[in-house]
Coordinates of C-alpha atoms and ligand atoms in Angstrom, one line a residue:
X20 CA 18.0 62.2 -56.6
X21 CA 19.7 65.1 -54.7
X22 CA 19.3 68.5 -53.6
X23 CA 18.6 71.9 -53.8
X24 CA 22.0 73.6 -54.8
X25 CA 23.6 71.3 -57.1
X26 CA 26.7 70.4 -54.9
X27 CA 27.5 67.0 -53.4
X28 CA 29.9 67.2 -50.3
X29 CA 32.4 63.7 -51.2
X30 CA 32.7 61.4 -48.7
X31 CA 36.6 61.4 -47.2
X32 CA 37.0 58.5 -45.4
X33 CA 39.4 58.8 -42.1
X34 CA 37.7 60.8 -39.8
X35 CA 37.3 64.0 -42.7
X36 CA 33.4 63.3 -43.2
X37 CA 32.1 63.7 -40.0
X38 CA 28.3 63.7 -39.0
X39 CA 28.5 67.4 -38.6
X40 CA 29.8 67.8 -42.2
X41 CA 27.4 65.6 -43.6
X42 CA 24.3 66.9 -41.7
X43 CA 25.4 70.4 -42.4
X44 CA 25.6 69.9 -46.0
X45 CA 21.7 68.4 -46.0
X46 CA 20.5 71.4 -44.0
X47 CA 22.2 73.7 -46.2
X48 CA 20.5 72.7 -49.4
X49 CA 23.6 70.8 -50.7
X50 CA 23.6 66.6 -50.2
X51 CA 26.7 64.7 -48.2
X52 CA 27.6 61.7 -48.5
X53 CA 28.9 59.8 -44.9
X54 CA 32.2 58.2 -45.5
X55 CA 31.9 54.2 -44.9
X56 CA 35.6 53.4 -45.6
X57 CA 37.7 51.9 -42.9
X58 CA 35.2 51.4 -40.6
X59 CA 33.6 48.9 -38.8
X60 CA 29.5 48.4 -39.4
X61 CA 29.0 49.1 -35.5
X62 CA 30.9 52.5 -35.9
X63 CA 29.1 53.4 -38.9
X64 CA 25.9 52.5 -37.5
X65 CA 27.1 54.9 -35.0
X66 CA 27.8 57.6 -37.7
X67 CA 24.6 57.2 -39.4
X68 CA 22.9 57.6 -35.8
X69 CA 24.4 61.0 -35.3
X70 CA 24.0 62.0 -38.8
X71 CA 19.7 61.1 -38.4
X72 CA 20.1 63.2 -34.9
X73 CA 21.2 66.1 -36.9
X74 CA 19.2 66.6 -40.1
X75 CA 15.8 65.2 -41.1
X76 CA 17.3 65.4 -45.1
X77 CA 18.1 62.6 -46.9
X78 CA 22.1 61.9 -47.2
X79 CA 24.3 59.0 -48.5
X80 CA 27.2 56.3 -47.4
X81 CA 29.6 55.6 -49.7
X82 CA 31.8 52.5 -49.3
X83 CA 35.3 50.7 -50.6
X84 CA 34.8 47.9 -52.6
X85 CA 37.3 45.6 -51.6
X86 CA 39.9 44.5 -54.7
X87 CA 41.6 40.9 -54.5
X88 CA 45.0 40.7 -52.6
X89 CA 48.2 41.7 -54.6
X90 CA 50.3 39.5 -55.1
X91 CA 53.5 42.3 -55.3
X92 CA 56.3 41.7 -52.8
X93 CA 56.0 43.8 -50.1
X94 CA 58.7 42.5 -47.8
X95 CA 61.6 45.4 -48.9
X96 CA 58.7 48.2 -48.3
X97 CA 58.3 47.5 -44.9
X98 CA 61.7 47.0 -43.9
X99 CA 61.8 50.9 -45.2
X100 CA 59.1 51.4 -42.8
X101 CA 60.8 50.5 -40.0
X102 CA 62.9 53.3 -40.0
X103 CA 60.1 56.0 -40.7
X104 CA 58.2 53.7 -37.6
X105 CA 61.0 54.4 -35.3
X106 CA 61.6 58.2 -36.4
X107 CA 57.9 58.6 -34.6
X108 CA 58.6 56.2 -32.1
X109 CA 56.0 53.8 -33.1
X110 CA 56.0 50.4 -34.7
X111 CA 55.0 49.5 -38.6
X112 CA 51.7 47.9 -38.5
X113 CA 50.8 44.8 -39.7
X114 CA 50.7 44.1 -43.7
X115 CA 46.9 42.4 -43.6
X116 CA 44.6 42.6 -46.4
X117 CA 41.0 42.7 -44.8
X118 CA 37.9 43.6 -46.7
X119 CA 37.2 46.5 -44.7
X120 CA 34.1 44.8 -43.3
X121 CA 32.2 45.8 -46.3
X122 CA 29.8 42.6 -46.5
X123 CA 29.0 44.2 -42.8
X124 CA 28.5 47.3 -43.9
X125 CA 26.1 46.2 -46.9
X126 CA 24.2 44.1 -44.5
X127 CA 23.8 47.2 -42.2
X128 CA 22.6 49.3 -45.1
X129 CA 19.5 47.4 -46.0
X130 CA 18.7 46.9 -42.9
X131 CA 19.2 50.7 -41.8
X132 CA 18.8 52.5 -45.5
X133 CA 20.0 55.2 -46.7
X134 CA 18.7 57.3 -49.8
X135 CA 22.0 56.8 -52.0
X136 CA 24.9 54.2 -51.9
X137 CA 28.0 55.0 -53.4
X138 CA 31.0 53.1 -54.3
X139 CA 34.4 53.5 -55.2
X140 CA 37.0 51.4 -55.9
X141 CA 34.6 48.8 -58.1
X142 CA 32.0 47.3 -58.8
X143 CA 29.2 46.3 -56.3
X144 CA 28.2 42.8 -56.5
X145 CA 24.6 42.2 -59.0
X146 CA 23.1 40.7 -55.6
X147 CA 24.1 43.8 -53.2
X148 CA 23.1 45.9 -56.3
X149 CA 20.1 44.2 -55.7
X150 CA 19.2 44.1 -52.3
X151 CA 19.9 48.1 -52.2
X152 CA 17.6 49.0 -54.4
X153 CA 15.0 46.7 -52.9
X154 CA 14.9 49.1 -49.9
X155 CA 14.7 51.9 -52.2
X156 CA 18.5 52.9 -52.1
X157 CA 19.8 54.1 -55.3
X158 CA 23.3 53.3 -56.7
X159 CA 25.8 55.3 -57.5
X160 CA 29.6 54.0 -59.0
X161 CA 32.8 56.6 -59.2
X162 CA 34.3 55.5 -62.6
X163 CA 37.6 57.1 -63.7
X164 CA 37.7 55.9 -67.7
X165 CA 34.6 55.2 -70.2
X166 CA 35.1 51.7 -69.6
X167 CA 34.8 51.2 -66.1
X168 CA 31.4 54.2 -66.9
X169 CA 30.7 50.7 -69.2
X170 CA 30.5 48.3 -66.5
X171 CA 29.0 50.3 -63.7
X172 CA 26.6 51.3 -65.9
X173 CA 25.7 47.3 -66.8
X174 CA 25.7 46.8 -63.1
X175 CA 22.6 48.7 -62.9
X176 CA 24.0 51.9 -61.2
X177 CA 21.2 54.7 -61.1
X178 CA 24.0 57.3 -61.5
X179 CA 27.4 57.4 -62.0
X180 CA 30.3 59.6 -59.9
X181 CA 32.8 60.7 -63.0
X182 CA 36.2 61.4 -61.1
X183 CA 38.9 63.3 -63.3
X184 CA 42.4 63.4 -62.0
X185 CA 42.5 66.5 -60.9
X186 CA 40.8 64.6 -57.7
X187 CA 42.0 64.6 -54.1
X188 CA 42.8 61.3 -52.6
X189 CA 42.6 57.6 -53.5
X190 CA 41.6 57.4 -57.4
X191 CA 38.7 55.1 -57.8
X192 CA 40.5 52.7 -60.6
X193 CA 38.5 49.8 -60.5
X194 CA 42.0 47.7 -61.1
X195 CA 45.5 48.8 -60.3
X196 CA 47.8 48.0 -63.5
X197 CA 50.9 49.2 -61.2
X198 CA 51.5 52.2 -63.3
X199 CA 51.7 55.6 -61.1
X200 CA 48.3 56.5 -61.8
X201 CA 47.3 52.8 -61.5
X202 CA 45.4 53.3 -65.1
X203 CA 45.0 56.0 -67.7
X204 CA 44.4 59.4 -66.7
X205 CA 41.3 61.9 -67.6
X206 CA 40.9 65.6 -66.9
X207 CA 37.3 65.8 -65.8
X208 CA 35.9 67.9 -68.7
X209 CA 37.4 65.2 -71.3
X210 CA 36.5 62.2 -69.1
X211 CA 32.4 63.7 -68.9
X212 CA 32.7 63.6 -72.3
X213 CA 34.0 60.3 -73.2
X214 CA 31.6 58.8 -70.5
X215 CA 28.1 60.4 -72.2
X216 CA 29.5 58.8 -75.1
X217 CA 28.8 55.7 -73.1
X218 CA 26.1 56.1 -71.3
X219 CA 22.8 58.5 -70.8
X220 CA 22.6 57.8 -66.8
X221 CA 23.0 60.9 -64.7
X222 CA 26.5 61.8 -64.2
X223 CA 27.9 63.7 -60.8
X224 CA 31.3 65.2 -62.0
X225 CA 34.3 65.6 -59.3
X226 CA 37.9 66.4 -59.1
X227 CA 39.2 69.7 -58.9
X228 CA 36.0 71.5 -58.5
X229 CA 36.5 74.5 -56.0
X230 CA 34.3 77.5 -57.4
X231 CA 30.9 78.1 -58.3
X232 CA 31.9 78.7 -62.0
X233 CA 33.5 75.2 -61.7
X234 CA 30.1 73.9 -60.8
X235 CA 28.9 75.7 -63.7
X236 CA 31.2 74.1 -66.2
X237 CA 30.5 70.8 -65.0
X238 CA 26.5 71.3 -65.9
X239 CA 27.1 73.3 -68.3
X240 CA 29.0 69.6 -70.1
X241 CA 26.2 67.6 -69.1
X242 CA 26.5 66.8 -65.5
X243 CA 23.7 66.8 -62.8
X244 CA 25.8 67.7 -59.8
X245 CA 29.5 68.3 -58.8
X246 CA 31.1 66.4 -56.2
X247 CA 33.8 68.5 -54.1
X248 CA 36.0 67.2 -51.6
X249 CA 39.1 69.2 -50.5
X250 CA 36.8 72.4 -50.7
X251 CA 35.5 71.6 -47.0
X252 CA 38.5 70.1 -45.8
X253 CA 39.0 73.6 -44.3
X254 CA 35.8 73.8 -42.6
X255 CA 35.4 73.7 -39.0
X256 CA 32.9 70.4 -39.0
X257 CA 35.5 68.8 -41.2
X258 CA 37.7 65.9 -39.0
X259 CA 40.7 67.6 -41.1
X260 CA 43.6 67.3 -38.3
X261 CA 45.4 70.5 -37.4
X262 CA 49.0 69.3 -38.8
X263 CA 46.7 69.1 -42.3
X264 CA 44.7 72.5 -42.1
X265 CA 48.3 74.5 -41.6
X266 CA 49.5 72.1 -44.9
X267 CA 46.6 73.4 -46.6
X268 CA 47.4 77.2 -46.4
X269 CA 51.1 76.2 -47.6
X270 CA 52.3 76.3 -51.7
X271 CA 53.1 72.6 -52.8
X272 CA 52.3 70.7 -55.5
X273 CA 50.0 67.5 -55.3
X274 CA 51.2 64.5 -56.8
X275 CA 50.1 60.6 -57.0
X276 CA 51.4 58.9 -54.8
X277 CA 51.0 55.0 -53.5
X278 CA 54.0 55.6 -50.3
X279 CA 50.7 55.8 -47.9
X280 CA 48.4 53.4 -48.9
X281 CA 49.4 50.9 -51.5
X282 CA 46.5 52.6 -54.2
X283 CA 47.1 55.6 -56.3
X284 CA 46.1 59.2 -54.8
X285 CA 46.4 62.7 -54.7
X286 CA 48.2 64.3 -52.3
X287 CA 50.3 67.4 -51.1
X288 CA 53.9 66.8 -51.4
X289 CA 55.5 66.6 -48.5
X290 CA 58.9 64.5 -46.7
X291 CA 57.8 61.1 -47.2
X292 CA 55.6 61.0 -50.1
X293 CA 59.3 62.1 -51.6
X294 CA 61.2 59.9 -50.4
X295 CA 59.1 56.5 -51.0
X296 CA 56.9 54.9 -53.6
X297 CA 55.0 52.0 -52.4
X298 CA 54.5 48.7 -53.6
X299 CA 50.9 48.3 -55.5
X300 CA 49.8 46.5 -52.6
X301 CA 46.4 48.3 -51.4
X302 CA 45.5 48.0 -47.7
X303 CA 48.5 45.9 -46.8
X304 CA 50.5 49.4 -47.1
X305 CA 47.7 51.3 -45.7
X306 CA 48.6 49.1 -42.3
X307 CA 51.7 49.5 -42.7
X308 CA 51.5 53.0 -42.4
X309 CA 49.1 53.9 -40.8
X310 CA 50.8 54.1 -36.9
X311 CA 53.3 56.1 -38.6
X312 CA 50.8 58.2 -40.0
X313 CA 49.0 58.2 -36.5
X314 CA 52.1 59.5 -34.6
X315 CA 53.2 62.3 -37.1
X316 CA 49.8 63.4 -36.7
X317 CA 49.7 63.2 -32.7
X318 CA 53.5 64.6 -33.0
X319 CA 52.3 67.6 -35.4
X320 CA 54.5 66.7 -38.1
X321 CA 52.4 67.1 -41.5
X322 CA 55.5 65.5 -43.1
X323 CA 54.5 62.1 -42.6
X324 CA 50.5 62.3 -43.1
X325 CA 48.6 61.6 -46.1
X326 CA 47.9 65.3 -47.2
X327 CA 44.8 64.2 -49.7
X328 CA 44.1 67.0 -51.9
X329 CA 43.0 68.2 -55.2
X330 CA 45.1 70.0 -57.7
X331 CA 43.5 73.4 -56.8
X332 CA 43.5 72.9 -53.1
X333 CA 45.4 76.9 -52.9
X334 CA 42.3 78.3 -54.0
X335 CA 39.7 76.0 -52.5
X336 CA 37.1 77.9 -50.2
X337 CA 37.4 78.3 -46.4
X338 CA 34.6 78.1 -43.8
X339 CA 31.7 76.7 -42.4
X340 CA 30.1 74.4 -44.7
X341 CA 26.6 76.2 -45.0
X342 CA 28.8 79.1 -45.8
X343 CA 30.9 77.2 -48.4
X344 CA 27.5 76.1 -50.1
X345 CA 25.6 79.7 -50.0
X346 CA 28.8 80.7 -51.6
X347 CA 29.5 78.0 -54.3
X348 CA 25.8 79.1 -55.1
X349 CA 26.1 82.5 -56.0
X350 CA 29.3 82.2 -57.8
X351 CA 27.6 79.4 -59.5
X352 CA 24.5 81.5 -60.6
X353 CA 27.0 84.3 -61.8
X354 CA 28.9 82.2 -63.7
X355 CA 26.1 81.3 -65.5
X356 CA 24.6 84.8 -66.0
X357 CA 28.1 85.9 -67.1
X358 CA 28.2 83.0 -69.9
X359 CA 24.8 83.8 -70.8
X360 CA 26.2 87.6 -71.3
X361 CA 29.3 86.5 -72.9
X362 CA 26.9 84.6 -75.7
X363 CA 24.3 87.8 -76.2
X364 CA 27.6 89.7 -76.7
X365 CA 29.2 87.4 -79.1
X366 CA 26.5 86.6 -81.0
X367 CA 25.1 90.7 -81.2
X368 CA 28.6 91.7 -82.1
X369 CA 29.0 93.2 -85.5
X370 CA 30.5 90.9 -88.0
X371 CA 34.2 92.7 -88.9
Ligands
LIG19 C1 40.6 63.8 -47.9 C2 39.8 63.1 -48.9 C3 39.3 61.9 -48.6 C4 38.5 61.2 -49.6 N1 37.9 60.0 -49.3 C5 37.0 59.5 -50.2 C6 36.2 58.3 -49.8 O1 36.3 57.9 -48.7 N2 35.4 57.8 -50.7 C7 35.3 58.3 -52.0 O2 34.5 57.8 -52.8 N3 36.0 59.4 -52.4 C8 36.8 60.0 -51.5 N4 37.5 61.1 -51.8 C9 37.4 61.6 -53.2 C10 36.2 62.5 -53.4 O3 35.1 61.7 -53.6 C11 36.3 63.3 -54.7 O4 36.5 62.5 -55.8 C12 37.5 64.3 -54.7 O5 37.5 65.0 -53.4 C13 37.3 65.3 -55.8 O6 38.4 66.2 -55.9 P1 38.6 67.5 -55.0 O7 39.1 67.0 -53.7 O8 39.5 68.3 -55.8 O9 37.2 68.1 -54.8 C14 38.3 61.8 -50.9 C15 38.8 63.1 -51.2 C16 39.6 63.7 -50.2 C17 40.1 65.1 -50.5

């Protein structure tokens, strides 16, 4: 289904995946993915225009599967906000709920297809399920427990994303149960695991993966391909804004937080993801915030911007993306040679 090096550049919605990244990870052997959340279809028609213009090798969308609006009060949240608002000089935004024009977006995908279709967030409906695959897409679902690996596997997905929460950014939870996390936690290697245990469908392992050995792990525990996100948030075709790229080369911890958007993530710690929690209230908080967000951005304050990143964001690679990949497969190949080395050793060693 993918590539030549067995590395899967995420999509990161908000600018992050740009055409560049994603073309650049198809010329270099790897396979991107175009991010589809929070835009229009017309824009990502757009995207997918510019990505075609810059690589003839197949690449993927991935798109948010809208979840049903929460019912949680929201009301004390934004009066909050309107503080933080003013402190840029801007103006909450309003709390809608929209399905991020993703029946659009479906539409625009079999009629324009693309070789993979990811989602995250849930499940796609049988029928879109369907009518992807009927233009030859395949489907892939991000699962973050063996039961949601259950379901996505029923739905007929031809692969499934396995995201351990080590992961940068939102957490695919198919349903929010208003707990920090939003739902139990797995570390990736125990989560691949638990989900073969489930189901023999191809599995692309994320979260946390920054190294070639890391790569190596992940296939070395049964997955076809690893899936890393903040490891090209640092390169040059990355939309990463410059407040976020100086966050990046500073110590802090990452932390789940729900103070941007309303829906678990993983973030850098910073001013306001300390000093708010969020109503479970995904994308009415995500409007809310995101003109703050905007401004602290513009204004060069990374203290008020969602700093999405993995838990081993201070080690993650830096660079242009071909160089990232070339790199991630050497150290990947070593890894393995090393293992193989550590076995001969191990098993030719005399017994004491
Ligand atoms: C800045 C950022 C934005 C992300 N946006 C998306 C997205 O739009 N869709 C998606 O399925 N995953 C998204 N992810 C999650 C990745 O698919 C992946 O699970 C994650 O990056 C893996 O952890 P890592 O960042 O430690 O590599 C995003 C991750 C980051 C860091």
């Amino acid at each position: 289904m993918f590539a030549k090096v067995p590395v899967i550049v995420a999509p990161m919605a908000g600018g992050l995946s740009t055409p560049e990244l994603v073309a650049g990870a198809a010329n270099a052997g790897a396979f991107g993915f175009a991010a589809g959340g929070y835009l229009t279809a017309g824009a990502l028609a757009g995207e997918l225009a510019r990505t075609r213009e810059l690589t003839q090798q197949p690449f993927g969308v991935n798109l948010f599967v809208p979840n049903e609006k929460s019912t949680v009060d929201i009301q004390a949240y934004r009066e909050l906000l309107e503080d933080e608002a003013a402190r840029y000089g801007v103006e909450p935004g309003e709390p809608d709920w929209t399905d991020d024009n993703y029946p659009a977006k479906v539409d625009l995908l079999v009629e324009s297809p693309v070789s993979v279709v990811s989602f995250t967030f849930g499940l796609p409906s049988p029928e879109d399920v369907e009518r992807l695959k009927a233009v030859g897409s395949k489907i892939v679902i991000t699962v973050t427990n063996p039961d949601e690996a259950r379901q996505a596997a029923e739905r007929g997905a031809d692969a499934l994303c396995v995201q351990g929460f080590e992961a940068g950014a939102h957490r695919g939870i198919f349903t929010d149960d208003g707990s920090p996390a939003g739902g139990p936690t797995f570390g990736l290697l125990a989560l691949l695991r638990l989900v073969q245990h489930e189901t023999d469908l191809p599995l692309i392992a994320t979260g946390g993966l920054v190294h070639g050995a890391d790569i190596a792990a992940v296939l070395v525990a049964g997955a076809v391909a690893a899936q890393l996100g903040t490891a090209f948030l640092a390169s040059p075709e990355a939309g990463t804004k410059a407040p976020q790229r100086e966050a990046l080369k500073t110590a802090r911890d990452t932390t789940f937080t729900r103070a941007f958007s309303g829906r678990p993530a993983r973030g850098q710690v910073n001013r306001f993801l300390s000093e708010h929690e969020g109503p479970a209230a995904y994308p009415q908080v995500n409007n809310m915030t995101k003109p703050i967000r905007a401004a602290a951005a513009q204004q060069g304050d990374a203290e008020a911007m969602s700093l999405w990143a993995g838990q081993t964001y201070p080690v993650a690679p830096r660079g242009p993306v071909a160089d990232v990949i070339a790199q991630l497969d050497r150290e990947l190949r070593d890894a393995l040679t090393t293992a193989a080395q550590a076995l001969d050793r191990a098993s030719s060693a005399d017994p004491q």
